[in-house]
Amino acid sequence: MEPEQPNIRHEVAVVGAGPAGITAALLLQANGFDTVLIGPKPAADPRTTALLTGSVNVLEAIGAWERAEQSAAPMRTMRIVDTTDRLIRAPEVAFEAGEIGLDAFGYNIENNALNAALVETATAAGLTWIDAPVTDVVHEGGRIVLAAGETSVSASLAVAADGARSFLRETAGIGVRSWSYPQHAFVTIFSHDGPHHDASTEFHTRSGPFTIVPLQGRRSSLVWVVRGEEAARIETLSDDELSREIEIRSHRMLGRVTVEATRGLLPLSSQVARKLGANRTALVAEAAHRFPPIGAQGLNLGFRDIAALVEVLCSARQRRHADLGSEATLAAYGRSRRADVESRTLAVDLLNRSLLSDFLPASLARGVGLFAASRFAPVRRFMMREGLAPTVGAPRLVRGLPLDPAGFGSKRSDIGERDQFR
């Protein structure tokens, strides 16, 4: 692109208009940053998302939760059931939100409802939104210039929320580590005769988790992780056959099952960016990391990215002549997220591999962990809190605290020159 005089100048440009991108733009604007959102309006999405409490805090901060809550179902109980039939089987464990003083661990919502709430919030907030994809990027005069449709946007910082195949990540020269699994995730929504009692149940099987998450009324969503050959078989099942199979595999705990038209099948893989920022570009959500839909970590981890980035930017703004897109600011953001991203990626990877493996020590380790959770309340409460957000290093907003720059001053927010992920 031959640089032209930009017709729009902003402090921050957020690229990608999915849930992460809209949320990032709204949170930045709510904290006083001159922000533009760039990307096509979200398309229809038949999937669901389990939003943990920290993510609900973020949505409350931007005014979207009051619009989304009416379509969301609480998750008050999280149950794990080992059905691997291996020599060592873990005991059944039920985690109750009330045990750690919460009404619910979070809420499950259909993505179409979440997107509608976010779009409505963006409209009400008067967010500047360019409904077009970014097609080119150049750097000039200490700023990043983005071409989108008939418009060029100049910003100090670009936030890449444009997904796992991020164009902005590529133009920033940030590489990724990626690996795949011999599995697919089959997703669907179904109604059932019996009540779900606001409980999410994860059956551990030899091919991966079979996870049922409550929706409003007598409906639930399913994420069924299977090996490749089993995935091919499931795709051929009629609605009646699939309904019966879900009944059997869920041990008929919800009574008669009737699947809806919604179906999806995705190959399982993981990907982590080698850095979370470079060349005036900060990565969030799937542009920064992607892994299997296990443990409700995907979008929740992305929302923690967003909250941490805004926290770092608020801290940087307190400094005279602060440059929001500087390498020092991006390095501070990377440091703030390193432990959370690496630990969650490792935890999901180990859990998934332990279910696939017949290696006795792997089954033993998983069994011992769940046994400890079932018998010892302090262990169980620690696992619940850690599952919702990291005990150390969670952004203030995720912990339900205000984004108060005067209260930062932590090592996570200090601007420094160290590199990020090596």
XYZ file of C-alpha atoms in Angstrom:
422
model
C 0.000 0.000 0.000
C 1.365 3.403 -0.958
C 0.938 5.501 2.220
C -1.663 8.257 1.881
C -2.750 10.921 4.325
C -4.877 8.955 6.834
C -8.429 10.248 7.113
C -8.886 8.856 10.638
C -6.473 9.161 13.582
C -6.979 7.304 16.863
C -4.915 6.237 19.854
C -5.865 2.563 19.502
C -7.275 0.511 16.625
C -8.807 -2.856 17.501
C -8.881 -5.255 14.559
C -11.392 -8.102 14.583
C -15.064 -7.737 15.511
C -15.803 -11.003 17.269
C -16.612 -11.104 20.995
C -12.983 -10.439 21.963
C -12.555 -7.520 19.563
C -15.796 -5.755 20.464
C -15.082 -6.232 24.169
C -11.538 -4.889 23.819
C -12.709 -1.798 21.936
C -15.485 -1.071 24.440
C -13.211 -1.520 27.461
C -10.548 0.730 25.948
C -13.115 3.409 25.140
C -14.654 3.118 28.624
C -11.219 3.836 30.094
C -10.729 7.007 28.086
C -8.747 5.777 25.067
C -9.671 7.160 21.654
C -10.546 3.843 20.019
C -11.751 2.543 16.670
C -12.964 -0.998 15.958
C -12.200 -2.426 12.512
C -13.798 -5.585 11.121
C -17.008 -6.989 9.643
C -19.962 -7.411 11.970
C -19.997 -10.904 13.567
C -21.601 -13.641 11.482
C -24.092 -16.185 12.796
C -22.350 -18.560 15.211
C -24.222 -21.677 16.439
C -21.747 -22.436 19.234
C -22.004 -21.568 22.927
C -19.510 -20.076 25.372
C -19.115 -20.729 29.090
C -18.238 -17.350 30.608
C -16.486 -17.643 33.967
C -16.956 -15.021 36.688
C -13.930 -12.950 35.640
C -15.316 -12.631 32.127
C -18.686 -11.587 33.531
C -16.856 -8.835 35.469
C -15.358 -7.586 32.196
C -18.753 -7.599 30.457
C -20.284 -5.739 33.402
C -17.571 -3.086 33.135
C -18.506 -2.306 29.517
C -22.270 -2.442 30.126
C -22.883 -5.584 28.065
C -23.718 -8.076 30.799
C -27.130 -6.585 31.585
C -28.042 -7.261 27.946
C -26.492 -10.751 27.816
C -27.595 -12.076 31.201
C -31.191 -12.636 30.131
C -29.953 -15.255 27.629
C -27.413 -16.941 29.918
C -27.707 -19.979 32.191
C -25.783 -20.175 35.486
C -23.272 -22.940 36.163
C -23.530 -23.592 39.900
C -22.102 -27.108 39.913
C -19.223 -28.567 37.905
C -19.026 -32.335 37.977
C -16.250 -34.595 36.682
C -16.990 -38.276 36.050
C -14.303 -40.776 34.999
C -15.709 -43.264 32.463
C -12.373 -44.373 30.999
C -12.718 -47.918 32.404
C -8.989 -48.036 32.989
C -7.271 -49.900 35.810
C -7.011 -46.672 37.818
C -10.170 -44.581 37.752
C -10.624 -41.230 39.402
C -13.521 -40.751 41.825
C -16.455 -38.580 40.804
C -15.967 -34.986 41.940
C -18.593 -32.234 42.234
C -17.426 -28.650 42.639
C -20.036 -26.295 44.140
C -19.767 -22.548 43.561
C -21.250 -21.836 46.977
C -18.246 -23.455 48.619
C -16.087 -20.501 47.553
C -18.755 -17.886 48.166
C -20.079 -17.581 44.611
C -23.614 -17.891 43.321
C -22.257 -19.483 40.121
C -18.906 -20.303 38.534
C -20.117 -18.492 35.457
C -22.782 -18.583 32.770
C -23.258 -20.486 29.530
C -24.622 -18.474 26.613
C -25.214 -19.030 22.925
C -22.694 -17.060 20.888
C -25.396 -15.411 18.781
C -26.939 -13.944 21.948
C -23.541 -12.812 23.260
C -22.671 -11.159 19.949
C -26.067 -9.423 19.800
C -25.553 -8.011 23.306
C -22.083 -6.742 22.408
C -23.220 -5.134 19.141
C -26.104 -3.426 20.953
C -23.692 -2.166 23.633
C -21.268 -0.861 21.000
C -24.101 1.028 19.300
C -25.302 2.524 22.576
C -21.742 3.565 23.475
C -21.237 5.323 20.140
C -18.180 3.203 19.346
C -16.547 4.108 16.034
C -16.762 0.912 13.957
C -15.407 0.421 10.439
C -17.347 -2.541 9.027
C -14.580 -3.838 6.741
C -11.538 -6.119 7.026
C -7.997 -4.786 7.251
C -6.256 -5.418 3.941
C -2.864 -3.791 4.430
C -0.586 -2.390 7.121
C 2.319 0.074 6.998
C 4.363 1.875 9.641
C 5.110 5.559 9.338
C 6.086 8.330 11.694
C 5.972 6.204 14.814
C 2.420 5.037 14.081
C 0.719 2.053 12.481
C -1.533 2.704 9.475
C -4.278 0.208 8.613
C -6.133 0.068 5.304
C -9.793 -1.016 5.662
C -12.242 -0.626 2.807
C -12.166 2.970 1.603
C -10.534 4.145 4.822
C -7.047 4.268 6.281
C -6.640 4.469 10.041
C -3.570 5.766 11.851
C -3.026 4.616 15.448
C -0.338 4.461 18.089
C -1.291 0.860 18.877
C -3.152 -1.884 17.021
C -4.841 -4.654 19.017
C -5.002 -7.900 17.050
C -8.264 -9.677 17.911
C -8.590 -11.139 14.428
C -8.457 -14.833 15.280
C -6.111 -17.779 15.051
C -5.079 -16.898 11.481
C -4.419 -13.306 12.472
C -3.404 -11.045 9.603
C -2.088 -8.455 12.052
C 0.073 -11.037 13.833
C 1.592 -12.009 10.508
C 2.294 -8.414 9.466
C 3.878 -7.775 12.889
C 6.304 -10.627 12.202
C 5.255 -12.666 15.248
C 5.647 -16.422 14.866
C 3.675 -19.185 16.565
C 4.213 -22.613 18.072
C 1.496 -25.013 16.947
C 0.646 -28.686 17.327
C -2.324 -30.915 16.586
C -4.164 -33.791 18.262
C -5.685 -36.970 16.763
C -9.131 -35.727 17.774
C -12.082 -33.614 16.722
C -14.583 -31.691 18.836
C -18.208 -32.355 17.936
C -20.572 -29.632 19.188
C -24.338 -29.474 19.298
C -27.275 -28.235 21.377
C -30.084 -30.438 22.636
C -33.236 -30.280 24.717
C -34.041 -32.827 27.415
C -36.950 -33.973 29.567
C -35.189 -33.738 32.924
C -33.759 -30.639 34.668
C -30.016 -29.966 34.553
C -29.998 -28.292 37.989
C -27.536 -25.650 36.682
C -24.829 -28.331 36.589
C -22.094 -28.823 34.015
C -20.900 -32.419 33.738
C -17.627 -33.492 32.152
C -17.319 -37.219 31.447
C -13.706 -38.278 30.973
C -13.484 -40.905 28.223
C -10.610 -42.622 26.432
C -11.043 -40.302 23.448
C -11.355 -37.058 25.443
C -13.963 -35.157 27.466
C -17.702 -35.475 26.810
C -18.971 -32.234 28.342
C -22.567 -31.140 28.889
C -23.144 -27.499 29.878
C -26.542 -26.056 30.883
C -28.456 -23.520 28.825
C -31.664 -21.742 29.776
C -34.682 -23.967 30.311
C -34.337 -27.668 29.643
C -31.605 -27.261 27.066
C -27.870 -27.962 27.170
C -24.851 -27.676 24.905
C -22.456 -30.523 24.208
C -18.737 -30.577 23.432
C -17.798 -34.161 22.576
C -14.096 -34.785 21.915
C -13.548 -37.900 19.809
C -10.858 -39.540 17.692
C -10.912 -39.078 13.943
C -12.613 -42.344 13.017
C -15.332 -41.809 15.612
C -15.879 -38.260 14.349
C -16.584 -39.608 10.861
C -19.176 -42.014 12.287
C -20.933 -39.339 14.355
C -21.298 -37.124 11.293
C -23.381 -39.820 9.574
C -25.873 -40.235 12.448
C -29.448 -39.062 12.003
C -30.914 -36.708 14.601
C -32.741 -39.609 16.279
C -29.609 -41.764 16.334
C -27.511 -38.945 17.705
C -30.100 -38.186 20.391
C -30.069 -41.799 21.561
C -26.273 -41.889 21.597
C -26.098 -38.748 23.743
C -28.645 -40.262 26.142
C -26.525 -43.390 26.548
C -23.198 -41.595 26.920
C -24.677 -39.182 29.471
C -26.058 -42.165 31.432
C -29.567 -40.770 30.834
C -29.061 -38.254 33.623
C -31.166 -35.689 31.703
C -33.869 -38.065 30.530
C -34.930 -38.149 26.916
C -32.714 -36.086 24.604
C -33.680 -34.330 21.362
C -30.870 -32.730 19.383
C -31.389 -29.444 17.569
C -30.248 -28.672 14.041
C -27.013 -27.101 15.254
C -23.960 -29.296 14.603
C -20.273 -28.632 14.208
C -17.067 -30.641 13.947
C -13.648 -29.070 14.481
C -10.165 -30.648 14.385
C -8.294 -30.183 17.665
C -5.072 -28.204 17.698
C -3.163 -25.740 19.847
C -1.245 -22.613 18.937
C 0.633 -20.059 21.022
C 2.272 -16.876 19.746
C 5.987 -16.587 20.522
C 5.438 -12.987 21.663
C 2.297 -11.100 22.616
C 3.406 -7.859 21.035
C 5.735 -6.320 18.468
C 5.748 -3.535 15.876
C 2.954 -1.552 17.555
C 0.706 -4.630 17.638
C -0.631 -6.375 20.763
C -2.183 -9.834 20.442
C -5.273 -10.912 22.387
C -7.525 -13.986 22.447
C -7.090 -16.466 19.565
C -4.575 -14.240 17.812
C -2.373 -14.923 20.857
C -3.336 -18.490 21.769
C -5.738 -21.227 20.796
C -6.233 -24.668 22.288
C -8.926 -27.376 22.504
C -12.367 -26.519 23.969
C -11.550 -28.180 27.291
C -12.068 -26.581 30.702
C -13.804 -23.412 29.419
C -10.490 -21.589 28.976
C -10.563 -20.178 25.425
C -12.527 -16.906 25.431
C -12.076 -16.529 29.190
C -8.310 -16.449 28.713
C -8.854 -13.913 25.930
C -10.881 -11.658 28.207
C -8.047 -11.789 30.751
C -5.691 -10.695 27.949
C -7.931 -7.724 27.244
C -8.243 -6.708 30.893
C -4.475 -7.004 31.397
C -3.711 -4.975 28.259
C -6.029 -2.159 29.316
C -4.475 -2.231 32.786
C -0.980 -1.877 31.317
C -2.110 0.902 28.976
C -3.764 2.798 31.834
C -0.521 2.549 33.777
C 1.516 3.708 30.764
C -0.802 6.665 30.262
C 0.170 8.005 33.690
C 3.727 8.517 32.442
C 4.664 11.703 30.670
C 4.933 11.367 26.889
C 3.771 7.741 27.115
C 3.756 5.837 23.841
C 1.012 3.219 23.927
C 2.551 1.210 21.095
C 6.163 1.270 22.258
C 8.193 -1.897 22.649
C 8.435 -1.177 26.383
C 4.644 -1.057 26.737
C 4.226 -4.225 24.677
C 6.906 -5.988 26.743
C 5.067 -5.049 29.951
C 1.865 -6.536 28.525
C 3.673 -9.730 27.545
C 5.126 -10.150 31.027
C 1.716 -9.634 32.600
C 0.272 -12.550 30.608
C 3.155 -15.016 30.355
C 2.395 -17.203 33.398
C -1.363 -17.395 32.794
C -1.085 -18.289 29.104
C 1.676 -20.845 29.576
C 0.070 -22.536 32.595
C -3.380 -22.808 30.975
C -1.937 -24.134 27.739
C 0.069 -26.746 29.639
C -2.864 -27.766 31.849
C -5.240 -28.329 28.914
C -2.564 -30.206 26.978
C -1.715 -32.515 29.895
C -5.349 -33.282 30.693
C -6.132 -34.134 27.092
C -3.042 -36.320 26.680
C -3.694 -38.113 29.976
C -7.095 -39.227 28.677
C -5.641 -40.486 25.402
C -2.746 -42.338 27.006
C -2.775 -45.853 28.493
C 0.434 -44.934 30.323
C -0.294 -45.910 33.931
C 1.483 -42.959 35.623
C -0.630 -40.502 33.592
C -3.855 -42.098 34.800
C -2.461 -42.249 38.315
C -1.588 -38.553 38.381
C -5.047 -37.531 37.153
C -6.697 -39.897 39.606
C -4.667 -38.636 42.566
C -5.537 -35.026 41.743
C -9.266 -35.721 41.563
C -9.118 -37.947 44.653
C -7.530 -35.089 46.596
C -10.232 -32.714 45.323
C -12.981 -35.124 46.385
C -11.620 -35.692 49.902
C -9.882 -32.484 50.963
C -11.848 -29.240 50.990
C -8.805 -26.884 50.897
C -7.514 -28.656 47.779
C -10.939 -28.539 46.186
C -11.386 -24.829 46.929
C -7.915 -24.042 45.573
C -8.687 -25.924 42.340
C -11.969 -24.039 41.959
C -10.389 -20.628 42.456
C -7.454 -21.439 40.198
C -9.814 -22.749 37.527
C -11.657 -19.432 37.443
C -8.543 -17.237 37.264
C -4.884 -17.447 38.262
C -4.319 -16.924 41.973
C -1.347 -14.659 41.215
C -1.360 -12.185 38.352
C -5.054 -11.979 37.479
C -5.968 -8.526 36.098
C -7.730 -6.243 38.575
C -10.933 -6.161 36.560
C -11.144 -9.968 36.425
C -10.874 -10.000 40.226
C -13.782 -7.583 40.429
C -11.614 -4.541 41.195
C -11.752 -1.194 39.390
C -9.173 -0.342 36.753
C -7.594 2.301 38.964
C -4.212 3.330 37.519
C -3.143 4.801 40.852
C -3.455 1.348 42.380
C -1.292 -0.478 39.864
C 2.385 -0.043 40.650
C 2.922 -3.807 40.466
C 5.783 -5.520 38.705
C 3.276 -6.693 36.128
C 2.495 -3.140 35.057
C 5.931 -1.545 35.226
C 7.231 -0.573 31.813
C 10.519 -2.283 31.070
C 12.669 -3.423 28.193
C 12.827 -7.196 28.703
C 11.720 -9.472 25.912
C 8.590 -11.574 26.208
C 8.110 -15.239 25.385
C 11.393 -16.848 24.373
